[in-house]
Amino acid sequence: MDKRFAGRGAALTLTGGTLWGFSGTCGQFLMQTKGLTSNWLVPVRLVAAGTLLLLLCCLREGKGVFDIWKHDRAGIIVFGVFGMSMCQYTYFTAISASNAGTATVLQYIGPVLILVYLALRHRKWPTAMELLAICLAVAGTFFLATHGKPGTMALSQKAMFWGLLSAVALAVYTVQPGYLLEKYGSLVVTAWGMLIGGLMLCVLFRPWTIPVQADVQVVAGMAAVVVLGTVAAFSCYMEGVRCVGPKKGSLFASVEPVSATVFSVVWMHAMFEWMDFVGFLCILSTIFLLAMDKEKARDHGYKIQIRSQH
């Protein structure tokens, strides 16, 4: 592989991950400073982002974007309703209860949950590397929740509940549409999933009945969440993956929780203790352990990749 080509791919995937992290912090700003709720932000964001992504898909593939409705309408509806909307709603609700950095890191427990699920499904005992990843995920959650002091809660129960639920949602989001992704590609599936999930949440929460003072900051924040955190981030990520491959691309994109934490500290003045960073390190290290464990893919016949939906 040409070094310049690989360098371009690395830069693009890192940019995509950074924009996803920035998008989460924008959501934190809108909910904690401007009074928005996830009941309004998530359906509006999904409908707007899904529409923009579909327009992008139409420019690239033409009428082919509608093929999924001819052959797999049930699958894409299930993904939109139970995968995309659940993943988005739990993630932004976790942000509103804590901060973008903590919520994003907790969601990254999802790949370990996928590992446990697939190991049980295939009736294969986890490898040593996988067991270490599971232990680190548990330890990281413990440090974040208690700061190493059993019986005390350093993180609110609401933040822990929605953060862990978002990890479960990420696992569902990643596993459920596997055949759709292989058949139609990530961009088309994500676009339809966002639009369907957003419309479902609109029916459920009726965001048009929720009062919102749309000043310049709210409009700019929503534009950042929708345009930068969706269209720009996905475009950078997909092009980067084309250059460096899905394995390296998913690793580079895991800069997302790091960028979300940095933006939370610098912009939103989030306060972290050293035990929080120990928990972050434990959870994020699982990504690299699973990526390095090549025996997993050979013996179990499956792969685990981070596919961010932010």
mmCIF file of C-alpha atoms in Angstrom:
data_model
loop_
_atom_site.group_PDB
_atom_site.id
_atom_site.type_symbol
_atom_site.label_atom_id
_atom_site.label_comp_id
_atom_site.label_asym_id
_atom_site.label_seq_id
_atom_site.Cartn_x
_atom_site.Cartn_y
_atom_site.Cartn_z
ATOM 1 C CA MET A 1 0.000 0.000 0.000
ATOM 2 C CA ASP A 2 1.281 3.449 -0.918
ATOM 3 C CA LYS A 3 2.326 5.354 2.221
ATOM 4 C CA ARG A 4 0.583 8.522 1.112
ATOM 5 C CA PHE A 5 -2.601 6.553 0.382
ATOM 6 C CA ALA A 6 -2.408 4.903 3.826
ATOM 7 C CA GLY A 7 -1.656 8.220 5.489
ATOM 8 C CA ARG A 8 -4.661 9.807 3.816
ATOM 9 C CA GLY A 9 -6.860 6.945 4.972
ATOM 10 C CA ALA A 10 -5.605 7.231 8.550
ATOM 11 C CA ALA A 11 -6.189 10.988 8.558
ATOM 12 C CA LEU A 12 -9.725 10.606 7.207
ATOM 13 C CA THR A 13 -10.778 7.917 9.688
ATOM 14 C CA LEU A 14 -9.267 9.904 12.560
ATOM 15 C CA THR A 15 -11.189 12.945 11.348
ATOM 16 C CA GLY A 16 -14.411 10.935 11.219
ATOM 17 C CA GLY A 17 -13.919 9.653 14.768
ATOM 18 C CA THR A 18 -13.056 13.140 16.023
ATOM 19 C CA LEU A 19 -16.189 14.588 14.426
ATOM 20 C CA TRP A 20 -18.325 11.892 16.079
ATOM 21 C CA GLY A 21 -16.804 12.840 19.433
ATOM 22 C CA PHE A 22 -17.406 16.534 18.748
ATOM 23 C CA SER A 23 -21.009 15.755 17.791
ATOM 24 C CA GLY A 24 -21.597 14.082 21.154
ATOM 25 C CA THR A 25 -20.234 17.117 22.979
ATOM 26 C CA CYS A 26 -22.481 19.384 20.909
ATOM 27 C CA GLY A 27 -25.382 17.249 22.102
ATOM 28 C CA GLN A 28 -24.165 17.697 25.688
ATOM 29 C CA PHE A 29 -24.056 21.476 25.171
ATOM 30 C CA LEU A 30 -27.573 21.583 23.737
ATOM 31 C CA MET A 31 -29.091 19.463 26.513
ATOM 32 C CA GLN A 32 -27.196 20.774 29.529
ATOM 33 C CA THR A 33 -26.905 24.439 28.523
ATOM 34 C CA LYS A 34 -29.791 25.186 26.156
ATOM 35 C CA GLY A 35 -32.443 23.035 27.830
ATOM 36 C CA LEU A 36 -33.053 20.559 24.989
ATOM 37 C CA THR A 37 -34.004 16.983 25.828
ATOM 38 C CA SER A 38 -33.193 13.735 24.073
ATOM 39 C CA ASN A 39 -36.945 13.409 23.375
ATOM 40 C CA TRP A 40 -36.593 16.384 21.004
ATOM 41 C CA LEU A 41 -32.961 16.245 19.911
ATOM 42 C CA VAL A 42 -32.773 12.589 18.867
ATOM 43 C CA PRO A 43 -35.839 12.335 16.580
ATOM 44 C CA VAL A 44 -35.052 15.685 14.918
ATOM 45 C CA ARG A 45 -31.408 14.726 14.473
ATOM 46 C CA LEU A 46 -32.254 11.303 13.038
ATOM 47 C CA VAL A 47 -34.811 12.569 10.539
ATOM 48 C CA ALA A 48 -32.564 15.403 9.364
ATOM 49 C CA ALA A 49 -29.410 13.286 9.210
ATOM 50 C CA GLY A 50 -31.187 10.359 7.575
ATOM 51 C CA THR A 51 -32.609 12.641 4.907
ATOM 52 C CA LEU A 52 -29.209 14.173 4.145
ATOM 53 C CA LEU A 53 -27.524 10.771 3.983
ATOM 54 C CA LEU A 54 -30.234 9.453 1.654
ATOM 55 C CA LEU A 55 -29.707 12.411 -0.663
ATOM 56 C CA LEU A 56 -25.991 11.624 -0.649
ATOM 57 C CA CYS A 57 -26.757 7.974 -1.426
ATOM 58 C CA CYS A 58 -29.048 8.999 -4.285
ATOM 59 C CA LEU A 59 -26.263 11.091 -5.796
ATOM 60 C CA ARG A 60 -23.924 8.095 -5.622
ATOM 61 C CA GLU A 61 -26.223 5.188 -6.459
ATOM 62 C CA GLY A 62 -29.366 6.644 -7.991
ATOM 63 C CA LYS A 63 -32.541 4.606 -7.654
ATOM 64 C CA GLY A 64 -30.548 1.695 -6.244
ATOM 65 C CA VAL A 65 -31.040 3.119 -2.741
ATOM 66 C CA PHE A 66 -34.661 1.911 -2.880
ATOM 67 C CA ASP A 67 -33.762 -1.721 -3.648
ATOM 68 C CA ILE A 68 -33.692 -2.499 0.058
ATOM 69 C CA TRP A 69 -37.461 -1.897 0.193
ATOM 70 C CA LYS A 70 -38.066 -4.463 -2.530
ATOM 71 C CA HIS A 71 -36.227 -7.329 -0.877
ATOM 72 C CA ASP A 72 -35.523 -6.559 2.791
ATOM 73 C CA ARG A 73 -38.117 -4.073 4.023
ATOM 74 C CA ALA A 74 -38.733 -6.030 7.244
ATOM 75 C CA GLY A 75 -35.030 -6.119 8.085
ATOM 76 C CA ILE A 76 -34.458 -2.390 7.576
ATOM 77 C CA ILE A 77 -37.594 -1.501 9.568
ATOM 78 C CA VAL A 78 -36.442 -3.678 12.474
ATOM 79 C CA PHE A 79 -32.994 -2.076 12.306
ATOM 80 C CA GLY A 80 -34.390 1.444 12.253
ATOM 81 C CA VAL A 81 -36.852 0.883 15.089
ATOM 82 C CA PHE A 82 -34.859 -1.364 17.426
ATOM 83 C CA GLY A 83 -31.273 -0.725 16.347
ATOM 84 C CA MET A 84 -30.722 2.851 15.262
ATOM 85 C CA SER A 85 -33.357 4.642 17.353
ATOM 86 C CA MET A 86 -32.511 2.688 20.515
ATOM 87 C CA CYS A 87 -28.791 3.269 20.039
ATOM 88 C CA GLN A 88 -29.202 7.010 19.467
ATOM 89 C CA TYR A 89 -31.731 7.626 22.208
ATOM 90 C CA THR A 90 -29.877 5.754 24.946
ATOM 91 C CA TYR A 91 -26.566 7.393 23.982
ATOM 92 C CA PHE A 92 -27.818 10.984 24.075
ATOM 93 C CA THR A 93 -29.827 10.342 27.242
ATOM 94 C CA ALA A 94 -26.636 9.023 28.861
ATOM 95 C CA ILE A 95 -24.859 12.213 27.747
ATOM 96 C CA SER A 96 -27.578 14.372 29.322
ATOM 97 C CA ALA A 97 -27.077 12.496 32.615
ATOM 98 C CA SER A 98 -23.267 12.690 32.583
ATOM 99 C CA ASN A 99 -21.071 14.006 29.752
ATOM 100 C CA ALA A 100 -20.112 13.053 26.210
ATOM 101 C CA GLY A 101 -16.810 11.445 27.228
ATOM 102 C CA THR A 102 -18.257 9.136 29.884
ATOM 103 C CA ALA A 103 -21.301 8.195 27.789
ATOM 104 C CA THR A 104 -19.157 7.369 24.744
ATOM 105 C CA VAL A 105 -16.711 5.256 26.734
ATOM 106 C CA LEU A 106 -19.524 3.307 28.394
ATOM 107 C CA GLN A 107 -21.047 2.627 24.988
ATOM 108 C CA TYR A 108 -17.752 1.126 23.869
ATOM 109 C CA ILE A 109 -18.463 -1.813 26.185
ATOM 110 C CA GLY A 110 -20.757 -2.912 23.341
ATOM 111 C CA PRO A 111 -18.119 -4.922 21.427
ATOM 112 C CA VAL A 112 -17.394 -6.973 24.560
ATOM 113 C CA LEU A 113 -21.110 -7.718 24.892
ATOM 114 C CA ILE A 114 -21.089 -8.835 21.250
ATOM 115 C CA LEU A 115 -18.129 -11.068 22.029
ATOM 116 C CA VAL A 116 -19.965 -12.727 24.933
ATOM 117 C CA TYR A 117 -23.122 -13.169 22.848
ATOM 118 C CA LEU A 118 -21.318 -14.721 19.885
ATOM 119 C CA ALA A 119 -19.189 -16.960 22.098
ATOM 120 C CA LEU A 120 -22.373 -18.339 23.671
ATOM 121 C CA ARG A 121 -24.074 -18.625 20.304
ATOM 122 C CA HIS A 122 -21.175 -20.507 18.727
ATOM 123 C CA ARG A 123 -20.539 -22.451 21.954
ATOM 124 C CA LYS A 124 -16.880 -21.501 21.837
ATOM 125 C CA TRP A 125 -14.952 -20.687 24.980
ATOM 126 C CA PRO A 126 -13.381 -17.211 24.672
ATOM 127 C CA THR A 127 -9.680 -17.037 23.937
ATOM 128 C CA ALA A 128 -7.248 -15.712 26.533
ATOM 129 C CA MET A 129 -7.232 -12.308 24.841
ATOM 130 C CA GLU A 130 -11.023 -12.200 24.818
ATOM 131 C CA LEU A 131 -11.224 -13.151 28.506
ATOM 132 C CA LEU A 132 -8.799 -10.350 29.291
ATOM 133 C CA ALA A 133 -10.985 -7.929 27.315
ATOM 134 C CA ILE A 134 -14.073 -9.039 29.278
ATOM 135 C CA CYS A 135 -12.257 -8.589 32.605
ATOM 136 C CA LEU A 136 -11.023 -5.139 31.584
ATOM 137 C CA ALA A 137 -14.518 -4.054 30.528
ATOM 138 C CA VAL A 138 -15.927 -5.146 33.889
ATOM 139 C CA ALA A 139 -13.063 -3.482 35.768
ATOM 140 C CA GLY A 140 -13.436 -0.266 33.762
ATOM 141 C CA THR A 141 -17.159 -0.098 34.507
ATOM 142 C CA PHE A 142 -16.433 -0.680 38.201
ATOM 143 C CA PHE A 143 -13.872 2.134 38.328
ATOM 144 C CA LEU A 144 -16.191 4.559 36.532
ATOM 145 C CA ALA A 145 -19.145 3.694 38.743
ATOM 146 C CA THR A 146 -17.423 3.596 42.151
ATOM 147 C CA HIS A 147 -13.928 5.092 41.716
ATOM 148 C CA GLY A 148 -12.655 1.871 43.234
ATOM 149 C CA LYS A 149 -14.742 2.159 46.409
ATOM 150 C CA PRO A 150 -17.333 -0.644 46.645
ATOM 151 C CA GLY A 151 -20.640 0.488 48.079
ATOM 152 C CA THR A 152 -20.362 4.048 46.782
ATOM 153 C CA MET A 153 -21.523 5.498 43.469
ATOM 154 C CA ALA A 154 -19.315 8.113 41.822
ATOM 155 C CA LEU A 155 -21.537 8.111 38.730
ATOM 156 C CA SER A 156 -25.250 8.736 39.022
ATOM 157 C CA GLN A 157 -27.538 5.751 38.719
ATOM 158 C CA LYS A 158 -29.272 7.396 35.766
ATOM 159 C CA ALA A 159 -25.990 7.900 33.907
ATOM 160 C CA MET A 160 -24.892 4.322 34.595
ATOM 161 C CA PHE A 161 -28.261 2.887 33.562
ATOM 162 C CA TRP A 162 -28.448 4.742 30.248
ATOM 163 C CA GLY A 163 -24.732 4.294 29.568
ATOM 164 C CA LEU A 164 -24.876 0.520 29.961
ATOM 165 C CA LEU A 165 -28.157 0.375 28.052
ATOM 166 C CA SER A 166 -26.459 2.259 25.218
ATOM 167 C CA ALA A 167 -23.745 -0.443 25.183
ATOM 168 C CA VAL A 168 -26.467 -3.093 24.806
ATOM 169 C CA ALA A 169 -28.064 -0.974 22.079
ATOM 170 C CA LEU A 170 -24.719 -0.700 20.266
ATOM 171 C CA ALA A 171 -24.404 -4.490 20.374
ATOM 172 C CA VAL A 172 -27.878 -4.893 18.845
ATOM 173 C CA TYR A 173 -27.140 -2.158 16.321
ATOM 174 C CA THR A 174 -23.950 -3.923 15.238
ATOM 175 C CA VAL A 175 -25.131 -7.542 15.097
ATOM 176 C CA GLN A 176 -28.701 -7.293 13.807
ATOM 177 C CA PRO A 177 -28.136 -5.695 10.361
ATOM 178 C CA GLY A 178 -25.114 -7.821 9.400
ATOM 179 C CA TYR A 179 -26.660 -9.279 6.240
ATOM 180 C CA LEU A 180 -28.062 -5.886 5.232
ATOM 181 C CA LEU A 181 -24.624 -4.290 5.463
ATOM 182 C CA GLU A 182 -23.060 -6.971 3.288
ATOM 183 C CA LYS A 183 -25.818 -6.653 0.703
ATOM 184 C CA TYR A 184 -26.423 -2.894 0.520
ATOM 185 C CA GLY A 185 -23.447 -1.211 2.197
ATOM 186 C CA SER A 186 -23.091 0.759 5.416
ATOM 187 C CA LEU A 187 -24.149 4.162 4.093
ATOM 188 C CA VAL A 188 -27.486 3.059 2.612
ATOM 189 C CA VAL A 189 -28.417 0.966 5.664
ATOM 190 C CA THR A 190 -27.437 3.759 8.058
ATOM 191 C CA ALA A 191 -29.381 6.381 6.087
ATOM 192 C CA TRP A 192 -32.605 4.375 6.000
ATOM 193 C CA GLY A 193 -32.126 3.283 9.617
ATOM 194 C CA MET A 194 -31.808 6.895 10.750
ATOM 195 C CA LEU A 195 -34.859 8.069 8.823
ATOM 196 C CA ILE A 196 -37.038 5.151 9.973
ATOM 197 C CA GLY A 197 -35.850 5.407 13.574
ATOM 198 C CA GLY A 198 -36.330 9.164 13.580
ATOM 199 C CA LEU A 199 -39.869 8.936 12.228
ATOM 200 C CA MET A 200 -40.731 6.307 14.835
ATOM 201 C CA LEU A 201 -39.396 8.518 17.638
ATOM 202 C CA CYS A 202 -41.305 11.486 16.188
ATOM 203 C CA VAL A 203 -44.536 9.509 16.521
ATOM 204 C CA LEU A 204 -43.549 8.453 20.049
ATOM 205 C CA PHE A 205 -42.325 11.793 21.453
ATOM 206 C CA ARG A 206 -44.008 14.335 19.124
ATOM 207 C CA PRO A 207 -41.082 16.801 19.201
ATOM 208 C CA TRP A 208 -43.204 19.497 17.529
ATOM 209 C CA THR A 209 -45.129 19.784 20.832
ATOM 210 C CA ILE A 210 -41.939 20.358 22.879
ATOM 211 C CA PRO A 211 -41.103 24.072 23.267
ATOM 212 C CA VAL A 212 -37.615 24.970 22.052
ATOM 213 C CA GLN A 213 -36.040 28.420 21.898
ATOM 214 C CA ALA A 214 -34.153 28.155 18.617
ATOM 215 C CA ASP A 215 -31.505 30.838 19.024
ATOM 216 C CA VAL A 216 -28.267 31.018 17.031
ATOM 217 C CA GLN A 217 -26.444 28.629 19.361
ATOM 218 C CA VAL A 218 -29.176 26.002 19.143
ATOM 219 C CA VAL A 219 -29.259 26.214 15.341
ATOM 220 C CA ALA A 220 -25.443 26.022 15.151
ATOM 221 C CA GLY A 221 -25.333 23.130 17.609
ATOM 222 C CA MET A 222 -27.956 21.139 15.710
ATOM 223 C CA ALA A 223 -26.177 21.857 12.428
ATOM 224 C CA ALA A 224 -22.975 20.503 13.933
ATOM 225 C CA VAL A 225 -24.727 17.378 15.248
ATOM 226 C CA VAL A 226 -26.446 16.701 11.919
ATOM 227 C CA VAL A 227 -23.948 17.852 9.290
ATOM 228 C CA LEU A 228 -20.555 17.438 10.956
ATOM 229 C CA GLY A 229 -21.522 14.501 13.171
ATOM 230 C CA THR A 230 -23.289 12.592 10.415
ATOM 231 C CA VAL A 231 -22.655 13.512 6.787
ATOM 232 C CA ALA A 232 -19.076 14.773 7.178
ATOM 233 C CA ALA A 233 -18.086 12.124 9.741
ATOM 234 C CA PHE A 234 -19.494 9.204 7.749
ATOM 235 C CA SER A 235 -18.035 10.484 4.494
ATOM 236 C CA CYS A 236 -14.570 10.799 6.048
ATOM 237 C CA TYR A 237 -14.854 7.417 7.726
ATOM 238 C CA MET A 238 -16.065 5.542 4.647
ATOM 239 C CA GLU A 239 -13.351 7.053 2.426
ATOM 240 C CA GLY A 240 -10.732 6.332 5.085
ATOM 241 C CA VAL A 241 -11.840 2.703 5.336
ATOM 242 C CA ARG A 242 -11.556 2.407 1.560
ATOM 243 C CA CYS A 243 -7.919 3.483 1.880
ATOM 244 C CA VAL A 244 -6.775 1.491 4.930
ATOM 245 C CA GLY A 245 -9.320 -1.324 5.249
ATOM 246 C CA PRO A 246 -12.075 -1.952 7.817
ATOM 247 C CA LYS A 247 -9.843 -3.290 10.607
ATOM 248 C CA LYS A 248 -7.468 -0.328 10.721
ATOM 249 C CA GLY A 249 -10.320 2.049 9.986
ATOM 250 C CA SER A 250 -12.333 0.898 12.998
ATOM 251 C CA LEU A 251 -9.246 1.231 15.195
ATOM 252 C CA PHE A 252 -8.502 4.765 13.994
ATOM 253 C CA ALA A 253 -12.161 5.730 14.441
ATOM 254 C CA SER A 254 -11.978 4.648 18.086
ATOM 255 C CA VAL A 255 -10.446 8.085 18.697
ATOM 256 C CA GLU A 256 -14.100 9.069 19.159
ATOM 257 C CA PRO A 257 -14.279 8.564 22.969
ATOM 258 C CA VAL A 258 -10.931 10.326 23.360
ATOM 259 C CA SER A 259 -12.103 13.344 21.370
ATOM 260 C CA ALA A 260 -15.448 13.366 23.203
ATOM 261 C CA THR A 261 -13.592 13.441 26.535
ATOM 262 C CA VAL A 262 -11.235 16.207 25.410
ATOM 263 C CA PHE A 263 -14.089 18.346 24.085
ATOM 264 C CA SER A 264 -16.078 17.733 27.284
ATOM 265 C CA VAL A 265 -13.182 18.947 29.425
ATOM 266 C CA VAL A 266 -12.066 21.896 27.284
ATOM 267 C CA TRP A 267 -15.477 23.146 26.182
ATOM 268 C CA MET A 268 -17.981 21.944 28.780
ATOM 269 C CA HIS A 269 -15.518 21.972 31.707
ATOM 270 C CA ALA A 270 -16.392 18.406 32.692
ATOM 271 C CA MET A 271 -14.521 17.247 35.798
ATOM 272 C CA PHE A 272 -12.817 13.858 35.859
ATOM 273 C CA GLU A 273 -10.813 12.172 38.610
ATOM 274 C CA TRP A 274 -7.841 9.925 37.952
ATOM 275 C CA MET A 275 -9.977 6.835 38.617
ATOM 276 C CA ASP A 276 -12.242 7.890 35.748
ATOM 277 C CA PHE A 277 -9.275 7.782 33.394
ATOM 278 C CA VAL A 278 -8.307 4.355 34.738
ATOM 279 C CA GLY A 279 -11.807 3.183 33.861
ATOM 280 C CA PHE A 280 -11.577 4.822 30.426
ATOM 281 C CA LEU A 281 -8.251 3.100 29.763
ATOM 282 C CA CYS A 282 -9.568 -0.309 30.798
ATOM 283 C CA ILE A 283 -12.623 -0.088 28.537
ATOM 284 C CA LEU A 284 -10.859 1.408 25.514
ATOM 285 C CA SER A 285 -8.042 -1.144 25.703
ATOM 286 C CA THR A 286 -10.602 -3.859 24.938
ATOM 287 C CA ILE A 287 -10.925 -2.484 21.397
ATOM 288 C CA PHE A 288 -7.252 -3.057 20.670
ATOM 289 C CA LEU A 289 -7.174 -6.438 22.395
ATOM 290 C CA LEU A 290 -10.057 -7.705 20.267
ATOM 291 C CA ALA A 291 -8.467 -6.288 17.113
ATOM 292 C CA MET A 292 -5.179 -8.056 17.862
ATOM 293 C CA ASP A 293 -6.808 -11.392 18.639
ATOM 294 C CA LYS A 294 -6.565 -12.971 15.190
ATOM 295 C CA GLU A 295 -7.242 -16.430 16.605
ATOM 296 C CA LYS A 296 -10.798 -15.284 17.309
ATOM 297 C CA ALA A 297 -11.697 -14.778 13.679
ATOM 298 C CA ARG A 298 -10.155 -18.096 12.635
ATOM 299 C CA ASP A 299 -11.686 -20.338 15.306
ATOM 300 C CA HIS A 300 -15.020 -18.648 15.921
ATOM 301 C CA GLY A 301 -15.682 -17.502 12.401
ATOM 302 C CA TYR A 302 -16.748 -13.982 13.265
ATOM 303 C CA LYS A 303 -15.372 -10.468 13.434
ATOM 304 C CA ILE A 304 -16.117 -7.631 15.809
ATOM 305 C CA GLN A 305 -15.796 -4.107 14.502
ATOM 306 C CA ILE A 306 -16.800 -0.784 15.903
ATOM 307 C CA ARG A 307 -19.411 0.825 13.664
ATOM 308 C CA SER A 308 -20.166 4.151 15.218
ATOM 309 C CA GLN A 309 -23.624 5.561 14.653
ATOM 310 C CA HIS A 310 -23.055 8.989 16.137
#
